[in-house]
C-alpha positions as YAML, in Angstrom:
chain: A
units: angstrom
residues:
- id: 1
  name: MET
  ca: [13.22, 15.46, -54.65]
- id: 2
  name: GLY
  ca: [11.11, 13.97, -51.90]
- id: 3
  name: LYS
  ca: [9.63, 15.99, -49.11]
- id: 4
  name: LYS
  ca: [11.48, 16.35, -45.84]
- id: 5
  name: PRO
  ca: [10.13, 14.22, -42.99]
- id: 6
  name: THR
  ca: [7.34, 16.00, -41.16]
- id: 7
  name: PRO
  ca: [8.19, 16.53, -37.47]
- id: 8
  name: ARG
  ca: [6.09, 14.63, -34.93]
- id: 9
  name: ASN
  ca: [5.34, 15.78, -31.41]
- id: 10
  name: GLY
  ca: [6.39, 19.24, -32.61]
- id: 11
  name: ASN
  ca: [10.07, 18.65, -31.98]
- id: 12
  name: ILE
  ca: [11.67, 15.43, -33.27]
- id: 13
  name: ARG
  ca: [11.74, 13.38, -36.47]
- id: 14
  name: PRO
  ca: [9.20, 10.53, -36.90]
- id: 15
  name: ILE
  ca: [11.66, 7.69, -36.26]
- id: 16
  name: GLN
  ca: [12.98, 9.43, -33.15]
- id: 17
  name: ALA
  ca: [9.46, 10.15, -31.94]
- id: 18
  name: ARG
  ca: [8.41, 6.51, -32.36]
- id: 19
  name: ALA
  ca: [11.47, 5.26, -30.46]
- id: 20
  name: LEU
  ca: [10.92, 7.79, -27.68]
- id: 21
  name: ASP
  ca: [7.21, 6.96, -27.47]
- id: 22
  name: ARG
  ca: [7.97, 3.23, -27.15]
- id: 23
  name: PHE
  ca: [10.50, 3.88, -24.41]
- id: 24
  name: LEU
  ca: [8.19, 6.16, -22.42]
- id: 25
  name: VAL
  ca: [5.22, 3.80, -22.71]
- id: 26
  name: GLN
  ca: [7.18, 0.66, -21.76]
- id: 27
  name: THR
  ca: [9.26, 2.04, -18.87]
- id: 28
  name: ALA
  ca: [8.13, 1.03, -15.39]
- id: 29
  name: ASP
  ca: [8.95, 4.53, -14.16]
- id: 30
  name: GLY
  ca: [6.50, 7.35, -14.40]
- id: 31
  name: ALA
  ca: [7.28, 9.45, -17.45]
- id: 32
  name: PHE
  ca: [5.83, 12.75, -18.57]
- id: 33
  name: ALA
  ca: [7.01, 15.17, -21.23]
- id: 34
  name: ILE
  ca: [6.62, 18.93, -21.47]
- id: 35
  name: ASP
  ca: [6.97, 21.19, -24.49]
- id: 36
  name: HIS
  ca: [8.91, 24.45, -24.73]
- id: 37
  name: ARG
  ca: [6.00, 26.25, -23.03]
- id: 38
  name: HIS
  ca: [6.18, 23.85, -20.06]
- id: 39
  name: ARG
  ca: [2.83, 22.26, -20.94]
- id: 40
  name: ILE
  ca: [2.41, 18.52, -20.50]
- id: 41
  name: VAL
  ca: [2.26, 16.67, -23.83]
- id: 42
  name: PHE
  ca: [2.77, 13.07, -22.65]
- id: 43
  name: TRP
  ca: [1.69, 11.20, -19.48]
- id: 44
  name: ASN
  ca: [2.21, 7.43, -19.17]
- id: 45
  name: LYS
  ca: [0.38, 4.77, -17.15]
- id: 46
  name: ALA
  ca: [2.93, 4.79, -14.32]
- id: 47
  name: CYS
  ca: [2.35, 8.53, -13.90]
- id: 48
  name: GLU
  ca: [-1.36, 7.81, -13.52]
- id: 49
  name: ARG
  ca: [-0.53, 5.51, -10.59]
- id: 50
  name: ILE
  ca: [2.09, 7.73, -8.96]
- id: 51
  name: PHE
  ca: [0.20, 11.03, -9.18]
- id: 52
  name: GLY
  ca: [-3.34, 9.61, -9.13]
- id: 53
  name: LEU
  ca: [-4.22, 11.63, -12.26]
- id: 54
  name: ASP
  ca: [-5.30, 10.39, -15.69]
- id: 55
  name: PRO
  ca: [-3.94, 11.90, -18.96]
- id: 56
  name: ARG
  ca: [-7.19, 13.69, -19.79]
- id: 57
  name: SER
  ca: [-6.91, 15.81, -16.65]
- id: 58
  name: VAL
  ca: [-3.28, 16.85, -17.20]
- id: 59
  name: LEU
  ca: [-2.49, 17.08, -20.92]
- id: 60
  name: GLY
  ca: [-2.05, 20.66, -22.08]
- id: 61
  name: LYS
  ca: [-1.73, 22.00, -18.54]
- id: 62
  name: PRO
  ca: [1.41, 23.68, -17.09]
- id: 63
  name: CYS
  ca: [3.57, 21.07, -15.39]
- id: 64
  name: TRP
  ca: [4.09, 23.12, -12.22]
- id: 65
  name: GLU
  ca: [0.33, 23.29, -11.65]
- id: 66
  name: VAL
  ca: [-0.09, 19.52, -12.07]
- id: 67
  name: VAL
  ca: [2.99, 18.26, -10.19]
- id: 68
  name: GLY
  ca: [3.21, 20.91, -7.46]
- id: 69
  name: GLY
  ca: [6.41, 19.44, -6.01]
- id: 70
  name: GLU
  ca: [7.80, 20.65, -2.67]
- id: 71
  name: ASP
  ca: [10.96, 20.04, -0.66]
- id: 72
  name: ARG
  ca: [10.90, 18.51, 2.82]
- id: 73
  name: TYR
  ca: [10.30, 21.94, 4.36]
- id: 74
  name: GLY
  ca: [7.27, 22.67, 2.19]
- id: 75
  name: ASN
  ca: [9.05, 25.08, -0.17]
- id: 76
  name: PRO
  ca: [7.80, 24.82, -3.78]
- id: 77
  name: ILE
  ca: [10.16, 23.17, -6.27]
- id: 78
  name: CYS
  ca: [7.79, 23.30, -9.25]
- id: 79
  name: LEU
  ca: [7.51, 26.90, -10.41]
- id: 80
  name: SER
  ca: [6.53, 28.64, -13.65]
- id: 81
  name: ARG
  ca: [10.21, 29.52, -14.09]
- id: 82
  name: CYS
  ca: [11.62, 26.01, -13.82]
- id: 83
  name: VAL
  ca: [15.35, 26.14, -13.06]
- id: 84
  name: ILE
  ca: [15.66, 22.41, -13.80]
- id: 85
  name: SER
  ca: [14.30, 22.72, -17.33]
- id: 86
  name: ALA
  ca: [16.38, 25.86, -17.89]
- id: 87
  name: ALA
  ca: [19.54, 24.06, -16.85]
- id: 88
  name: ALA
  ca: [18.70, 21.09, -19.12]
- id: 89
  name: ARG
  ca: [18.09, 23.40, -22.06]
- id: 90
  name: GLN
  ca: [21.51, 24.95, -21.49]
- id: 91
  name: GLY
  ca: [23.08, 21.52, -21.79]
- id: 92
  name: ARG
  ca: [23.99, 21.32, -18.10]
- id: 93
  name: LEU
  ca: [23.86, 17.98, -16.32]
- id: 94
  name: VAL
  ca: [20.81, 17.75, -14.06]
- id: 95
  name: LYS
  ca: [21.13, 15.29, -11.18]
- id: 96
  name: SER
  ca: [18.12, 13.35, -9.97]
- id: 97
  name: PHE
  ca: [16.34, 14.95, -7.03]
- id: 98
  name: GLU
  ca: [13.61, 14.14, -4.51]
- id: 99
  name: MET
  ca: [10.42, 16.06, -3.94]
- id: 100
  name: ARG
  ca: [7.10, 15.65, -2.20]
- id: 101
  name: ILE
  ca: [3.82, 15.65, -4.09]
- id: 102
  name: LEU
  ca: [0.20, 15.19, -3.07]
- id: 103
  name: ARG
  ca: [-1.68, 12.16, -4.37]
- id: 104
  name: LYS
  ca: [-5.37, 12.57, -3.63]
- id: 105
  name: GLY
  ca: [-4.46, 14.69, -0.62]
- id: 106
  name: GLU
  ca: [-1.82, 12.29, 0.75]
- id: 107
  name: PRO
  ca: [1.91, 13.24, 0.67]
- id: 108
  name: VAL
  ca: [4.12, 11.00, -1.49]
- id: 109
  name: TRP
  ca: [7.88, 11.25, -2.04]
- id: 110
  name: ILE
  ca: [9.21, 10.79, -5.56]
- id: 111
  name: SER
  ca: [12.64, 10.78, -7.16]
- id: 112
  name: ALA
  ca: [12.83, 12.64, -10.48]
- id: 113
  name: SER
  ca: [15.32, 12.65, -13.36]
- id: 114
  name: THR
  ca: [15.29, 14.94, -16.39]
- id: 115
  name: LEU
  ca: [16.02, 14.10, -20.04]
- id: 116
  name: PHE
  ca: [16.15, 16.95, -22.56]
- id: 117
  name: VAL
  ca: [15.43, 16.29, -26.23]
- id: 118
  name: GLN
  ca: [16.41, 19.06, -28.65]
- id: 119
  name: GLY
  ca: [14.21, 19.27, -31.72]
- id: 120
  name: HIS
  ca: [15.60, 19.62, -35.23]
- id: 121
  name: GLN
  ca: [13.54, 22.78, -35.73]
- id: 122
  name: LYS
  ca: [14.77, 25.86, -33.94]
- id: 123
  name: GLY
  ca: [12.96, 26.64, -30.70]
- id: 124
  name: LEU
  ca: [11.15, 23.29, -30.52]
- id: 125
  name: SER
  ca: [12.18, 20.93, -27.73]
- id: 126
  name: THR
  ca: [10.88, 18.50, -25.17]
- id: 127
  name: ALA
  ca: [11.87, 17.88, -21.57]
- id: 128
  name: VAL
  ca: [11.08, 14.39, -20.29]
- id: 129
  name: HIS
  ca: [10.84, 13.76, -16.56]
- id: 130
  name: LEU
  ca: [11.20, 10.20, -15.24]
- id: 131
  name: VAL
  ca: [9.80, 9.71, -11.73]
- id: 132
  name: ARG
  ca: [9.48, 6.87, -9.25]
- id: 133
  name: GLU
  ca: [8.13, 6.61, -5.73]
- id: 134
  name: THR
  ca: [10.76, 6.77, -3.00]
- id: 135
  name: TRP
  ca: [11.10, 8.01, 0.57]
- id: 136
  name: ASP
  ca: [12.88, 10.95, 2.12]
- id: 137
  name: PRO
  ca: [16.04, 9.46, 3.73]
- id: 138
  name: ARG
  ca: [16.52, 12.47, 5.98]
- id: 139
  name: GLY
  ca: [12.91, 12.31, 7.09]
- id: 140
  name: PHE
  ca: [13.19, 8.55, 7.70]
- id: 141
  name: GLU
  ca: [16.39, 9.03, 9.68]
- id: 142
  name: GLY
  ca: [14.66, 11.66, 11.82]
- id: 143
  name: TYR
  ca: [11.75, 9.29, 12.40]
- id: 144
  name: LEU
  ca: [14.12, 6.54, 13.59]
- id: 145
  name: GLN
  ca: [15.98, 8.90, 15.91]
- id: 146
  name: ASP
  ca: [12.71, 10.08, 17.40]
- id: 147
  name: LEU
  ca: [11.52, 6.50, 17.84]
- id: 148
  name: LEU
  ca: [14.77, 5.42, 19.55]
- id: 149
  name: ALA
  ca: [14.62, 8.44, 21.87]
- id: 150
  name: ARG
  ca: [11.06, 7.60, 22.88]
- id: 151
  name: LEU
  ca: [11.95, 3.94, 23.46]
- id: 152
  name: GLU
  ca: [14.90, 4.98, 25.63]
- id: 153
  name: LYS
  ca: [12.65, 7.25, 27.67]
- id: 154
  name: HIS
  ca: [9.75, 4.81, 27.86]
- id: 155
  name: PRO
  ca: [11.04, 1.27, 27.24]
- id: 156
  name: LEU
  ca: [8.50, -1.32, 26.25]
- id: 157
  name: ALA
  ca: [7.42, -3.46, 29.18]
- id: 158
  name: GLU
  ca: [8.14, -7.16, 28.80]
- id: 159
  name: LYS
  ca: [5.00, -9.19, 28.38]
- id: 160
  name: GLU
  ca: [4.15, -11.62, 31.12]
- id: 161
  name: PRO
  ca: [3.86, -15.20, 29.92]
- id: 162
  name: PRO
  ca: [0.20, -16.17, 29.58]
- id: 163
  name: VAL
  ca: [-1.26, -17.92, 32.61]
- id: 164
  name: ALA
  ca: [-2.66, -21.33, 31.75]
- id: 165
  name: LYS
  ca: [-6.41, -21.45, 32.33]
- id: 166
  name: ALA
  ca: [-7.66, -24.21, 34.58]
- id: 167
  name: PRO
  ca: [-10.21, -26.47, 32.86]
- id: 168
  name: PRO
  ca: [-13.79, -25.48, 33.78]
- id: 169
  name: ARG
  ca: [-15.49, -27.58, 36.44]
- id: 170
  name: LEU
  ca: [-18.50, -29.61, 35.36]
- id: 171
  name: SER
  ca: [-21.17, -30.79, 37.75]
- id: 172
  name: PRO
  ca: [-21.46, -34.55, 38.34]
- id: 173
  name: ARG
  ca: [-24.60, -34.68, 36.16]
- id: 174
  name: GLU
  ca: [-22.90, -32.68, 33.36]
- id: 175
  name: SER
  ca: [-19.91, -35.01, 33.47]
- id: 176
  name: GLU
  ca: [-22.29, -37.94, 33.25]
- id: 177
  name: VAL
  ca: [-24.03, -36.46, 30.21]
- id: 178
  name: LEU
  ca: [-20.65, -35.75, 28.57]
- id: 179
  name: SER
  ca: [-19.65, -39.36, 29.16]
- id: 180
  name: PHE
  ca: [-22.77, -40.56, 27.35]
- id: 181
  name: LEU
  ca: [-22.02, -38.14, 24.49]
- id: 182
  name: SER
  ca: [-18.51, -39.59, 24.18]
- id: 183
  name: ARG
  ca: [-20.09, -42.98, 23.50]
- id: 184
  name: GLY
  ca: [-22.13, -41.53, 20.64]
- id: 185
  name: GLN
  ca: [-25.51, -41.58, 22.39]
- id: 186
  name: HIS
  ca: [-28.30, -39.13, 21.54]
- id: 187
  name: ALA
  ca: [-30.41, -36.96, 23.85]
- id: 188
  name: LYS
  ca: [-33.38, -39.40, 23.87]
- id: 189
  name: ASP
  ca: [-31.15, -42.37, 24.80]
- id: 190
  name: ILE
  ca: [-29.38, -40.38, 27.52]
- id: 191
  name: ALA
  ca: [-32.71, -39.11, 28.88]
- id: 192
  name: ARG
  ca: [-34.13, -42.66, 29.10]
- id: 193
  name: GLN
  ca: [-31.08, -43.94, 31.01]
- id: 194
  name: LEU
  ca: [-30.99, -40.97, 33.41]
- id: 195
  name: GLY
  ca: [-34.77, -40.91, 33.89]
- id: 196
  name: VAL
  ca: [-35.12, -37.31, 32.76]
- id: 197
  name: SER
  ca: [-36.71, -35.57, 29.78]
- id: 198
  name: PRO
  ca: [-34.80, -35.01, 26.50]
- id: 199
  name: SER
  ca: [-35.19, -31.26, 26.99]
- id: 200
  name: THR
  ca: [-33.34, -31.54, 30.32]
- id: 201
  name: VAL
  ca: [-30.52, -33.40, 28.58]
- id: 202
  name: ARG
  ca: [-30.36, -30.74, 25.87]
- id: 203
  name: SER
  ca: [-30.17, -28.06, 28.58]
- id: 204
  name: HIS
  ca: [-27.21, -29.90, 30.16]
- id: 205
  name: VAL
  ca: [-25.51, -30.12, 26.76]
- id: 206
  name: LYS
  ca: [-25.95, -26.39, 26.21]
- id: 207
  name: THR
  ca: [-24.40, -25.67, 29.61]
- id: 208
  name: ILE
  ca: [-21.48, -28.01, 28.87]
- id: 209
  name: LEU
  ca: [-20.74, -26.26, 25.56]
- id: 210
  name: GLY
  ca: [-20.81, -22.87, 27.28]
- id: 211
  name: LYS
  ca: [-18.49, -23.92, 30.09]
- id: 212
  name: LEU
  ca: [-15.98, -25.54, 27.74]
- id: 213
  name: GLU
  ca: [-16.25, -22.62, 25.25]
- id: 214
  name: VAL
  ca: [-16.81, -24.92, 22.27]
- id: 215
  name: HIS
  ca: [-19.42, -24.96, 19.52]
- id: 216
  name: SER
  ca: [-20.40, -28.60, 19.09]
- id: 217
  name: GLN
  ca: [-20.81, -31.85, 21.01]
- id: 218
  name: LEU
  ca: [-17.86, -33.33, 19.09]
- id: 219
  name: GLU
  ca: [-15.61, -30.45, 20.19]
- id: 220
  name: ALA
  ca: [-16.82, -30.90, 23.78]
- id: 221
  name: VAL
  ca: [-15.88, -34.59, 23.75]
- id: 222
  name: ALA
  ca: [-12.47, -33.83, 22.21]
- id: 223
  name: TYR
  ca: [-11.82, -31.15, 24.85]
- id: 224
  name: ALA
  ca: [-12.78, -33.53, 27.65]
- id: 225
  name: PHE
  ca: [-10.36, -36.21, 26.37]
- id: 226
  name: GLN
  ca: [-7.54, -33.67, 26.05]
- id: 227
  name: HIS
  ca: [-8.03, -32.46, 29.62]
- id: 228
  name: ASN
  ca: [-8.62, -35.87, 31.21]
- id: 229
  name: GLN
  ca: [-12.22, -35.15, 32.04]
- id: 230
  name: LEU
  ca: [-13.45, -38.49, 30.72]
...
C-alpha cells in the first residue's frame, strides 16, 4: 500500500494546495491566508501594493497586528479574538465588509471577503481573506453633503471674461527697426541705412522683444503682422 499524501501548507492535500496557491497568486485582489493560530502564512503581490508591506515583514505575524483594521469611527475591527474567523470556522456565511487601514501612515479603505478552507487533518485549517481598495460610501456621502452646504452658503463667484490686452506701443524708431527685420535684414544692414551703430540697433531689438513679450526676432515679426503693426 502506498503512503497517504503528505499535507501541504499544514491543512490541505497537495493537489488542493497547488490549486489554491495558483488562484491566490493570480487573482488581482489582495489575498492573504492565516493559519489556525491567526498567523499569516501567505501574502500575495496585490497585498504588497494595498498594505505597502512585503511578505518578509508579515509572514508568521498575527494578522490583527499587521492589518490593524478600523471602522469609520476608529473602532478596531482586527482583534486577537477575530469574530469573522470564528464565524467562518463555524460554517456561517460571512458577508464582505469595509474597513480602514493605514498604508505608510495614510488611511486607505478596503473591502474584505473571507474564505474558510477546512483541512483534512483535525484542527488544521486556513482562512483566506480577499481584499481590494474601495471607499467608504457613507464617508463620501457626508463629504458631498458638506461640500454642497458650503457651496450654498458661499457660492462660487462667476469669473469675469478676460479683458483683451491692447497691443504694446512701439516708438517710431522701434517700428522702423521692426519693419527692416520683417524684410530679413540684419543689424549691420539696418544700422548702415539708419546711420546708427549696430549696437544701437541691437538695443532697439531687445526693447522690441521685451515690449511684445516674445523671445525671438521671428516671433516679433509674426506678432506685428497679426496685430497690424507692419
